[in-house]
Coordinates of C-alpha atoms and ligand atoms in Angstrom, one line a residue:
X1 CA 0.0 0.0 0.0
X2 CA 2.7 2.3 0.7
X3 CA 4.4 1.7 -1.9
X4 CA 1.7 2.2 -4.6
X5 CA 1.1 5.7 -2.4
X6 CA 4.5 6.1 -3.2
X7 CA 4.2 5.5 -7.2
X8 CA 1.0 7.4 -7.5
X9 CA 2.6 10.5 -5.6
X10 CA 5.9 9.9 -8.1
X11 CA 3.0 9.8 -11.0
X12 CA 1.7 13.0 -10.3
X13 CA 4.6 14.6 -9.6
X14 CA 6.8 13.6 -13.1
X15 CA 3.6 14.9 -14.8
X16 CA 4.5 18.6 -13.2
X17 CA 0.8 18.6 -11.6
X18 CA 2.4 20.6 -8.4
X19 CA -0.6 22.1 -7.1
X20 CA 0.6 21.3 -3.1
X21 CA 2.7 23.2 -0.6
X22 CA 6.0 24.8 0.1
X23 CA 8.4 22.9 2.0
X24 CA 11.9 24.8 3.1
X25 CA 14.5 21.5 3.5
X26 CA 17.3 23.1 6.1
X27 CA 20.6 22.3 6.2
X28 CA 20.5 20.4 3.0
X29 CA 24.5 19.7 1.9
X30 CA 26.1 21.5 -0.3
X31 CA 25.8 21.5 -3.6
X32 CA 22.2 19.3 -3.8
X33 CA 20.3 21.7 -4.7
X34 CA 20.9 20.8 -8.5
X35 CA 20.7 17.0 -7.5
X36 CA 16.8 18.0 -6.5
X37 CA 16.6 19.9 -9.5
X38 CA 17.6 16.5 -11.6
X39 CA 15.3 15.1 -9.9
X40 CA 12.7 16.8 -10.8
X41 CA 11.8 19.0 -8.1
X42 CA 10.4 22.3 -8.3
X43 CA 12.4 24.3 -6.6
X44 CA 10.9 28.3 -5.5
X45 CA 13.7 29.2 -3.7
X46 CA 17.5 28.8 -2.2
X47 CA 19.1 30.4 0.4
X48 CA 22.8 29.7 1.0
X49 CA 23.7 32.3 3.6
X50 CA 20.6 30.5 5.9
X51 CA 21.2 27.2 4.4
X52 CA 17.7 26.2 3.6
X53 CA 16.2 24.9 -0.1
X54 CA 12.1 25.7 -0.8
X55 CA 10.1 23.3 -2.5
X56 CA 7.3 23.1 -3.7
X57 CA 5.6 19.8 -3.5
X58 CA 2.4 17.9 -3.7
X59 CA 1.0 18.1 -0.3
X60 CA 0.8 13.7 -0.2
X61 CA 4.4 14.5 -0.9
X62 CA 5.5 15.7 2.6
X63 CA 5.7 12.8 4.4
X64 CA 8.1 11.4 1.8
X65 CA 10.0 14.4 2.2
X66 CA 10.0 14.1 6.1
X67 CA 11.8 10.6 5.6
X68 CA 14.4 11.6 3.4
X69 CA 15.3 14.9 5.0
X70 CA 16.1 15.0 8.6
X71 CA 15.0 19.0 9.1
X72 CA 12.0 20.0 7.1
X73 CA 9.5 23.0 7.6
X74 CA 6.2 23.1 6.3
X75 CA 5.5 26.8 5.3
X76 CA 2.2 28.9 5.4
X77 CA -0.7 27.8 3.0
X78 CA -0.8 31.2 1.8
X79 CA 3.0 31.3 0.8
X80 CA 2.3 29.0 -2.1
X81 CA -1.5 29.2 -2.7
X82 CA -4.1 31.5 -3.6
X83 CA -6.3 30.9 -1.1
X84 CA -10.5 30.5 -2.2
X85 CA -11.7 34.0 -1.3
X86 CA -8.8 35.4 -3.2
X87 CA -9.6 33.2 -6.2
X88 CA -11.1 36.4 -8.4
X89 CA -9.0 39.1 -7.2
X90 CA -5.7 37.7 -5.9
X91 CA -6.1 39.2 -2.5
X92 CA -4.1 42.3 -1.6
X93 CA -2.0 42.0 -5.1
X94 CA -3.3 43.8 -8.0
X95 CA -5.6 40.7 -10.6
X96 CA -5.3 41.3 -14.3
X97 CA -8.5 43.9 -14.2
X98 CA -7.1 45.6 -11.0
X99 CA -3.5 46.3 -12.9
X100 CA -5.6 47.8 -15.8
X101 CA -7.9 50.1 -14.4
X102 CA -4.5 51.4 -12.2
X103 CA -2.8 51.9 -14.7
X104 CA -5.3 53.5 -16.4
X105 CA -6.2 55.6 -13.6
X106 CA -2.3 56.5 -13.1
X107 CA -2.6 58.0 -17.0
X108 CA -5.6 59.9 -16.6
X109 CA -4.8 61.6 -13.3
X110 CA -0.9 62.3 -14.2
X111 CA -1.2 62.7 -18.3
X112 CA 2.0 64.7 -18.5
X113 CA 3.8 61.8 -16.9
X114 CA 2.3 58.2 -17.3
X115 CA 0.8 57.4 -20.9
X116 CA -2.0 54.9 -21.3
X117 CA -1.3 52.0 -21.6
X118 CA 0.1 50.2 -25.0
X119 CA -0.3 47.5 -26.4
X120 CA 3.2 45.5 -28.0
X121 CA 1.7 42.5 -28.7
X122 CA -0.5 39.3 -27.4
X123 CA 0.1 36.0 -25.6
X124 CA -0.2 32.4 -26.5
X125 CA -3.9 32.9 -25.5
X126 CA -4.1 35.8 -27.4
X127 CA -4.5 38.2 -24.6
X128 CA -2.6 41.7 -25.0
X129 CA 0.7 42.5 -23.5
X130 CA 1.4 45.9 -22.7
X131 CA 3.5 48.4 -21.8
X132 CA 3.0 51.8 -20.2
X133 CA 5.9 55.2 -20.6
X134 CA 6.7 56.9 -18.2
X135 CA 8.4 60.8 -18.0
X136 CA 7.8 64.0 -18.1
X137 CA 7.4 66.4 -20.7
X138 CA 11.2 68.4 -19.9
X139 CA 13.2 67.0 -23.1
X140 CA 12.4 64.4 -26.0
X141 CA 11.2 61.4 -24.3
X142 CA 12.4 59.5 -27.5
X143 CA 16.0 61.1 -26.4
X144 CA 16.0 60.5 -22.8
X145 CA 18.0 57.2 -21.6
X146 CA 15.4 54.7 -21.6
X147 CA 15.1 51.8 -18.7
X148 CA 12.6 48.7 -18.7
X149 CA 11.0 47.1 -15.7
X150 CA 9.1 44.2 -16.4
X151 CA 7.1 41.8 -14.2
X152 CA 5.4 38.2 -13.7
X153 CA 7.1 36.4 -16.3
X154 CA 6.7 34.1 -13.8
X155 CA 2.8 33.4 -13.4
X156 CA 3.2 33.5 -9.7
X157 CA 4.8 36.4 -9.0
X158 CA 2.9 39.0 -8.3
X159 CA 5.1 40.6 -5.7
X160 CA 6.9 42.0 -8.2
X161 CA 3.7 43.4 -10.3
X162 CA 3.4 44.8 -6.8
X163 CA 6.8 46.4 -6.9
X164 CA 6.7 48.5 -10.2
X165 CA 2.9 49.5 -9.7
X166 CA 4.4 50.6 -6.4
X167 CA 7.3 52.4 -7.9
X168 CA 4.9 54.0 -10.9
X169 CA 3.2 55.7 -7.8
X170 CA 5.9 57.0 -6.0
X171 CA 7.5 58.8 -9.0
X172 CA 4.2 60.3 -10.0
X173 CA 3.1 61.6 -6.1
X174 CA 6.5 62.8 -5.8
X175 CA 7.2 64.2 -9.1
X176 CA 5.9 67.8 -8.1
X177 CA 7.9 68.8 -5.2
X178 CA 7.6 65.5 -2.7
X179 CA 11.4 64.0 -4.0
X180 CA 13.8 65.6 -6.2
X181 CA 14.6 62.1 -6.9
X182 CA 11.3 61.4 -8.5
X183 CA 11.6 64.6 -11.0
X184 CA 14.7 63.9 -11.5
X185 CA 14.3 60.5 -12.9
X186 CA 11.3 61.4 -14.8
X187 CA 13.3 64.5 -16.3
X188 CA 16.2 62.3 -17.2
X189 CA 14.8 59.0 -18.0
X190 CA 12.1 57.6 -20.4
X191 CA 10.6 54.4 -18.1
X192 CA 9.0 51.7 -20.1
X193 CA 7.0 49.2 -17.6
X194 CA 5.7 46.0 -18.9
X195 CA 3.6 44.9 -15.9
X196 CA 2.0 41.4 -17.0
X197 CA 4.5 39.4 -19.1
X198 CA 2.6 35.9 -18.7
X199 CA -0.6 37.2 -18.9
X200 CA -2.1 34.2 -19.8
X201 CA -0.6 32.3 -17.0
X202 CA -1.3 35.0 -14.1
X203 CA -4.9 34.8 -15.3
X204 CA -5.2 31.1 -15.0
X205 CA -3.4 31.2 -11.4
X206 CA -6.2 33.4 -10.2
X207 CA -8.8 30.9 -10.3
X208 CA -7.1 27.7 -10.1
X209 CA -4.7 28.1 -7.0
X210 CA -1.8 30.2 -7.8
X211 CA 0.8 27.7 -8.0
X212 CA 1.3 27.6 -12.1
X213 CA 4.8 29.0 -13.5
X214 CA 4.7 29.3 -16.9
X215 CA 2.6 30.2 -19.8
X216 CA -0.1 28.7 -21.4
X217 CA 1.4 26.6 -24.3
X218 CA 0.3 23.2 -22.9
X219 CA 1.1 21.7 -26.7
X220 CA 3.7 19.3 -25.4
X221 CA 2.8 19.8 -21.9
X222 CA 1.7 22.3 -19.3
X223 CA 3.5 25.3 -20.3
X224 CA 6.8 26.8 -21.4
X225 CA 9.1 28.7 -18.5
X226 CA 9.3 32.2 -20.2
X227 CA 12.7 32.6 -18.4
X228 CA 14.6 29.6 -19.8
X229 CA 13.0 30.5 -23.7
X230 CA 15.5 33.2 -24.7
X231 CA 18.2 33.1 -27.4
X232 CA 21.3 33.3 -25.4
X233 CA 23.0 29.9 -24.3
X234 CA 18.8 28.3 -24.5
X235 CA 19.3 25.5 -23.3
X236 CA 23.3 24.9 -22.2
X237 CA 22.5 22.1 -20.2
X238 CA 19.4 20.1 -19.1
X239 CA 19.8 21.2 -15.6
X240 CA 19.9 25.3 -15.6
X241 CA 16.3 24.4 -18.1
X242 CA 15.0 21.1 -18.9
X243 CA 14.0 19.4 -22.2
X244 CA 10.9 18.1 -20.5
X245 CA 8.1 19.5 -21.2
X246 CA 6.3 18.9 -17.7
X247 CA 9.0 20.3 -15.6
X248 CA 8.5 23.4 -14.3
X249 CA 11.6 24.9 -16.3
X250 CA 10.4 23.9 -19.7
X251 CA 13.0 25.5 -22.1
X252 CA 10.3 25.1 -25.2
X253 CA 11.6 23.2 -28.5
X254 CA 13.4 26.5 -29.5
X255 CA 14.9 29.5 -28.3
X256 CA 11.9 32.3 -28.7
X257 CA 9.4 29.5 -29.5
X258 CA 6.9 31.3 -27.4
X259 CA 4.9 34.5 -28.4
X260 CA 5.4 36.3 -24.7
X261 CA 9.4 36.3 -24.8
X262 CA 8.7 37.5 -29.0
X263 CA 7.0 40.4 -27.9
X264 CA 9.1 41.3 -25.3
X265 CA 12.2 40.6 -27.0
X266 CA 10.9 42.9 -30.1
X267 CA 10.1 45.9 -27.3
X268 CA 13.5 45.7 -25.7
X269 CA 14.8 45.9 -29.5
X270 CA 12.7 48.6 -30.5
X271 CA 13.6 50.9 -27.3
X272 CA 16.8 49.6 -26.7
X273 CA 17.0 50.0 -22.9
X274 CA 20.4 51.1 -20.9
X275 CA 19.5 48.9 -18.0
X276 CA 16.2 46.7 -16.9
X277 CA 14.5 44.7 -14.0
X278 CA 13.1 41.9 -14.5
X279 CA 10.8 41.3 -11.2
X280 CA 10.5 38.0 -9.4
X281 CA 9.3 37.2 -6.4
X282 CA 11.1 35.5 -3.7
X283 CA 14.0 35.4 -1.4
X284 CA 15.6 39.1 -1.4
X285 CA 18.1 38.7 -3.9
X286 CA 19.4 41.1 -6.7
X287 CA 20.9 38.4 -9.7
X288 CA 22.9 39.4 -12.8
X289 CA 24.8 37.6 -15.7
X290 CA 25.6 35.3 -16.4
X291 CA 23.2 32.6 -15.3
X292 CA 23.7 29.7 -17.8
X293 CA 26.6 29.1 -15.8
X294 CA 29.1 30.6 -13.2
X295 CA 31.5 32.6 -15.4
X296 CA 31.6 36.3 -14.7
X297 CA 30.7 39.1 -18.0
X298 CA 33.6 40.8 -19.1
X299 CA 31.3 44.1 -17.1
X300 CA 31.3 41.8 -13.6
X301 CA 33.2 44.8 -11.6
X302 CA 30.4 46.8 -12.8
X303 CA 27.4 44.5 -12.0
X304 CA 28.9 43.7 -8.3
X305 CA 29.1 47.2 -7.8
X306 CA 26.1 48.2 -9.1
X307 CA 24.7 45.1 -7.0
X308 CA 26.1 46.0 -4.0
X309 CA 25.3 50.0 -4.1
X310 CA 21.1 48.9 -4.9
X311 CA 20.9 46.4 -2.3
X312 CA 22.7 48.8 0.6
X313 CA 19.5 49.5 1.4
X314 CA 17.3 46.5 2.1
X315 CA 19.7 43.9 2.3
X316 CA 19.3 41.7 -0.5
X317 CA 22.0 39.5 -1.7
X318 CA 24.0 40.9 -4.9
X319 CA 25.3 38.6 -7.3
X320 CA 25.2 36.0 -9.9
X321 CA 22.6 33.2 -10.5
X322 CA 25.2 30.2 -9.7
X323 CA 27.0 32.6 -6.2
X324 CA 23.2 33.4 -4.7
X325 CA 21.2 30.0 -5.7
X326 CA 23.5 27.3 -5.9
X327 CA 22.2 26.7 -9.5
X328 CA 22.1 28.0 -12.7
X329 CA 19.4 29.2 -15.2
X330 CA 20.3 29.1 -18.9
X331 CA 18.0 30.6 -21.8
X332 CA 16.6 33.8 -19.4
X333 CA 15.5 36.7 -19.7
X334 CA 18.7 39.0 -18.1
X335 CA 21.5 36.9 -20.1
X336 CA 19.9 37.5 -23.1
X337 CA 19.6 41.4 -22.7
X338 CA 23.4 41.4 -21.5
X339 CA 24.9 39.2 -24.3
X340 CA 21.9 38.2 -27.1
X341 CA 22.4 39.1 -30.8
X342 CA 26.1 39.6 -30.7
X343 CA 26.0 42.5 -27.5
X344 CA 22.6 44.0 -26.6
X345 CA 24.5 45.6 -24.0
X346 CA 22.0 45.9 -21.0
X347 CA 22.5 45.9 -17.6
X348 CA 20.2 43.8 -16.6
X349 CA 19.0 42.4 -13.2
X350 CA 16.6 39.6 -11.9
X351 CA 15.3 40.6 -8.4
X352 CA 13.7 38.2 -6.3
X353 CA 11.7 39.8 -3.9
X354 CA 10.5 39.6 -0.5
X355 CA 10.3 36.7 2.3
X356 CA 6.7 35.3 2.0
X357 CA 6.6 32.7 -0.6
X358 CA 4.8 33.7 -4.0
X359 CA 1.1 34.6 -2.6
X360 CA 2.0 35.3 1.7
X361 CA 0.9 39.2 1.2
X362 CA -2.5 38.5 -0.2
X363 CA -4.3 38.9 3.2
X364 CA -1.5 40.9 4.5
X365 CA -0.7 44.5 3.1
X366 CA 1.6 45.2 5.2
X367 CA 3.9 42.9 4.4
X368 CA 3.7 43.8 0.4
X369 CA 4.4 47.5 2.0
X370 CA 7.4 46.2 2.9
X371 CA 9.0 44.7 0.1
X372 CA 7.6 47.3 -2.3
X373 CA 9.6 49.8 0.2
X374 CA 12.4 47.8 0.3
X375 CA 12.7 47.3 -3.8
X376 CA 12.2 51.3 -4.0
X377 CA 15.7 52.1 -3.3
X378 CA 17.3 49.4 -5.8
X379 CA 14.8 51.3 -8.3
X380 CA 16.0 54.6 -8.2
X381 CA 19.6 53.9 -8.0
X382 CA 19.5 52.3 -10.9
X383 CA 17.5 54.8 -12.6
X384 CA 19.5 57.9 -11.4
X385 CA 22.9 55.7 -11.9
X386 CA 22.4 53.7 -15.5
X387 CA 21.9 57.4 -17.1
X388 CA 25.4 58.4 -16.1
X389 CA 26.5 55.1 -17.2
X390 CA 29.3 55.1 -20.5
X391 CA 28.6 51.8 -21.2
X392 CA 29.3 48.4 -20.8
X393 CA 32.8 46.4 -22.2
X394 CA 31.0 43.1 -23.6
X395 CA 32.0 41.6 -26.3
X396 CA 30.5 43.1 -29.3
X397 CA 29.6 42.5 -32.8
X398 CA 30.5 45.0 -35.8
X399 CA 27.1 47.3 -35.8
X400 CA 26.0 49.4 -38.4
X401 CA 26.6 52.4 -37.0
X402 CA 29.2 52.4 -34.3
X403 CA 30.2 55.7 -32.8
X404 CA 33.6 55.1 -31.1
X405 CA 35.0 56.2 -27.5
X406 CA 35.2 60.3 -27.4
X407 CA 38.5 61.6 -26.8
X408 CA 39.8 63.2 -24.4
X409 CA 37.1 62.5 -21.8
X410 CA 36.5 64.4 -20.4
X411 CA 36.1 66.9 -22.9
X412 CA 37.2 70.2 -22.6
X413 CA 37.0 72.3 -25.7
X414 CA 37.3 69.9 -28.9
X415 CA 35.7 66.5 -28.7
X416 CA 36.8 63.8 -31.6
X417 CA 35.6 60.3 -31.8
X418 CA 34.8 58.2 -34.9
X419 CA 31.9 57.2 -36.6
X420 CA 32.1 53.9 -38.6
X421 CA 29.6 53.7 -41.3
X422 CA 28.0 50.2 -43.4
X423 CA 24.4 49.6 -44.5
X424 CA 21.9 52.4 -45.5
X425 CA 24.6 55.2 -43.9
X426 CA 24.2 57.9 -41.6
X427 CA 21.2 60.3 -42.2
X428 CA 21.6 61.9 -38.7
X429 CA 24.3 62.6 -36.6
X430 CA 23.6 65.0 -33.1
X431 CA 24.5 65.5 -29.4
X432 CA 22.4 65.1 -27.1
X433 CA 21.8 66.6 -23.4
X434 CA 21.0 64.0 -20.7
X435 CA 17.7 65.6 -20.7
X436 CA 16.9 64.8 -24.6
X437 CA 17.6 68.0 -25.8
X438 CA 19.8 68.5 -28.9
X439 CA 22.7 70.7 -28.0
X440 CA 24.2 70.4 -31.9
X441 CA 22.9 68.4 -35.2
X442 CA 26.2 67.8 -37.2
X443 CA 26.4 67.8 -41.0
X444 CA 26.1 64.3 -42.7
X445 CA 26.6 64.7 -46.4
X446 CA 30.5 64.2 -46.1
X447 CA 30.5 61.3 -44.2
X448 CA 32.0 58.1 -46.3
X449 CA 31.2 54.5 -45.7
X450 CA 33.8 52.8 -43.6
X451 CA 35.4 55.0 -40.9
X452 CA 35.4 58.6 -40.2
X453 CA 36.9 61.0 -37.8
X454 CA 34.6 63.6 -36.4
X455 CA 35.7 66.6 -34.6
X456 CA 33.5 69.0 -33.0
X457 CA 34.6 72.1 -31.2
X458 CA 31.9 72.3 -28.1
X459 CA 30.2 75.8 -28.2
X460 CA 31.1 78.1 -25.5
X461 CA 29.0 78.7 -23.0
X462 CA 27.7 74.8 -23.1
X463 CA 27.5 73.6 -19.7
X464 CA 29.1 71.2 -17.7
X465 CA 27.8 68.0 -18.3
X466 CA 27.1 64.2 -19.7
X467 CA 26.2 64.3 -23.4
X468 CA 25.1 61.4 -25.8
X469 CA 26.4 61.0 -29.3
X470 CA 23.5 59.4 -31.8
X471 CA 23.8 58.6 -34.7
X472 CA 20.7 56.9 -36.7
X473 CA 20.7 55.3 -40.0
X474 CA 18.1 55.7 -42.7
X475 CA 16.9 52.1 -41.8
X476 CA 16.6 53.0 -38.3
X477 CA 19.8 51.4 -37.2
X478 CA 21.5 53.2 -34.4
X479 CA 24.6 54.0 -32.8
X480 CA 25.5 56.3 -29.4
X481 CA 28.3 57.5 -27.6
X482 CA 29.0 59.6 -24.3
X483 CA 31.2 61.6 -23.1
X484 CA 31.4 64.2 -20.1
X485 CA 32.3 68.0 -20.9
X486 CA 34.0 69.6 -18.3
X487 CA 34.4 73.5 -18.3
Ligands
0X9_501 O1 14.6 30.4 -11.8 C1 14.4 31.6 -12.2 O2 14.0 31.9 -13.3 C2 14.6 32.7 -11.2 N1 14.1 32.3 -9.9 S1 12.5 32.1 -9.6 O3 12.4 31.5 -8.3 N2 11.8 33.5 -9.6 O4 12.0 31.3 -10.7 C3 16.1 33.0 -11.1 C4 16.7 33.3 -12.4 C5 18.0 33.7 -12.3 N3 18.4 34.5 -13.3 C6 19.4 35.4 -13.2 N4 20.2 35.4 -12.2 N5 19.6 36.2 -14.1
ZN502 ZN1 10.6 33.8 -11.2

């Protein structure tokens, strides 16, 4: 009898049903956490500092469990499940109607600073993904550095839905006078927040329990994990994703094989973000490349540093995938906007936030208060920092339109740097003031194909300052460059 208990709970477990609970397994030894991950197991989070692995697992499972592990802790229902009378409107976090209407809402009553939203494209379902701008009307938004948040990739993971609706709020209440911070981002940044990335998934999650992952693809089986489905290193190994298609970290049969990582890799292409977020909920940690495995980017001083300044002020862990997890993640989403197509060239994080499973706020606001305060700071570092930012080493591929490093910089009088030119050409060439406005448009028509040497001799009286280089072809190809002027 047991043993047929046994086979049946193995049975529904290898077929990735995990509706169940969330077990934390302390003191597991080193180095096991990708053993359970071979095995299977669905793993929600790892902390190596405290020493425990999460779990989650059919609830007929935990006896099994208590067995084979000598120090196991059952955590709160809530932590892992969307309890009944939050089945329409996901408790305290926002549903897919209450992240519309607020967003919505956030456009009508601040329309010089939030835009309605936009729709970039639809899900496997066919439901739309959107995005909604953020900035203020000082400069050309189209100009100003832009950074990408984006959320619940992960169907259940709406703390960090939680986190940029939270953020969206604070720059627009403080924008007029409440934090300089606030204007000053808005002034200096275009924002672009995709709120819903899994829309499909979220929405099935709402009625059916809150434990689902991916998205809705169930073709081969019962979804594809949106973060192991992008084009850099997809699929490196079958433990940082898996080739099975009822594991919970489905790669999918090919990288970008799912409409949700099309759409957003086309947005991130079209705006081209500096830096991003990409929200997930849980365990207060701050990850960056590389994830497909443990080898540092050639920009690692940077990230750590980066890392370390954001989380000074709630205390997350800063560091890579394989350092903070004990495992690595191949084919996601941060990788892919660091090192995809040649050198996209973004510094791009994954935070995991809070301390409460996927769902433990939904009858508690306080306690998504707190992580939304926490995730704040990290925010507007990174917006007031990545501006200032002259870009990352990489590794890079030979672009278009490549305007080379400015020298001297700083600049003092004369600024020269070269502009390499291929394709359709250069049919504008201007400097830029961190704010979007053009300081100078500089003539084209000589300009050959194949190198050239610009020199331009920096107006008196031009202030002090960070300026940005752009160059765009007449297919819409671009190419930047910064440099500091110092008078
Ligand atoms: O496994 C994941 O996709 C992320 N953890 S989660 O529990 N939210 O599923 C971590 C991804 C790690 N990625 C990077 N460090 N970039
Ligand atoms: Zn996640």
């Amino acid at each position: 009898m047991r043993k047929m208990l046994i086979l049946c709970v193995m049975v529904i477990f290898a077929a990735g049903l995990s509706a169940g609970r969330i077990v934390r397994i302390n003191s597991l030894p080193q180095g096991s956490v990708t053993a359970l991950m071979e095995e299977g197991f669905d793993i929600t989070s790892v902390d190596m500092v405290r020493g425990y692995t999460d779990v989650m697992v059919p609830e007929e499972m935990i006896p099994e469990l208590e067995l084979r592990f000598p120090d196991i802790e059952v955590m709160p229902l809530e932590w892992g499940e969307l309890l009944a009378e939050n089945s329409k409107n996901a408790g305290y976090y926002y549903s897919p109607d209450e992240n519309l209407a607020f967003w919505c809402t956030l456009a009508a009553d601040h329309s010089d600073l939030a835009d309605t939203p936009v729709n970039i494209g639809q899900s496997y379902l066919g439901e739309d993904i959107y995005m909604i701008k953020l900035t203020s009307p000082i400069g050309d938004s189209d100009y100003k550095p832009p950074i990408l948040f984006n959320s619940l990739i992960h169907a259940r993971e709406p703390g960090g839905n939680s986190v940029v609706i939270d953020f969206a709020m604070w720059l627009t209440d403080n924008y007029d006078g409440g934090d300089t911070r606030a204007a000053w981002i808005l002034d200096n940044t275009t924002l672009y927040i995709v709120p819903i990335a899994n829309p499909d998934g979220y929405a099935y999650n709402l009625p059916s329990g809150g434990y689902h992952r991916k998205n809705m693809n169930f073709t081969l089986g019962d979804g594809v994990d949106l973060n192991r489905n992008w084009g850099y290193e997809w699929g490196y190994d079958n433990i940082g994703s898996s080739p099975k298609p009822s594991d919970d970290t489905y790669r999918g049969t090919a990288p970008f094989s799912e409409p949700e990582t099309q759409v957003l890799r086309d947005f991130i292409l079209s705006v081209n973000p500096i830096a991003l977020m990409n929200y997930h909920t849980y365990g207060g940690y701050l990850l960056f490349p590389y994830s497909y495995n443990n080898s540092a980017t050639p920009d690692q001083t940077t990230f750590q540093a980066w890392g370390s300044a954001m989380t000074s002020y709630n205390g997350y862990y800063a560091g890579r995938c394989g350092q903070a997890l004990g495992y690595n993640a191949n084919g996601d989403q941060v990788d892919w906007s660091y090192s995809g197509n040649g050198m996209q060239g973004i510094m791009a994080f994954t935070p995991e936030v809070g301390d409460n499973g996927f769902w433990g706020g939904q009858n508690d606001t306080t306690l998504i208060e707190e992580f939304c305060e926490d995730c704040r700071y990290m925010n507007i570092w990174l917006c007031m920092t990545a501006p200032g930012f002259t870009g990352i080493t990489g590794e890079s591929i030979e672009p278009l339109l490549a305007v080379g490093q400015v020298t001297p910089n700083p600049v003092v009088g004369l600024a020269s740097f070269s502009l390499s030119v291929s394709g359709s050409g250069c049919a504008d060439l201007a400097i830029y003031d961190t704010t979007g406005r053009i300081i100078a448009d500089l003539p084209t028509d000589e300009l050959v194909s194949g190198e050239n040497q610009i020199l331009w001799n920096v107006p008196a009286g031009t202030p002090s300052g960070l300026y940005i280089i752009r160059a765009r072809g007449a297919d819409g190809t671009t190419g930047a460059g910064r440099f500091t002027l110092l008078r």
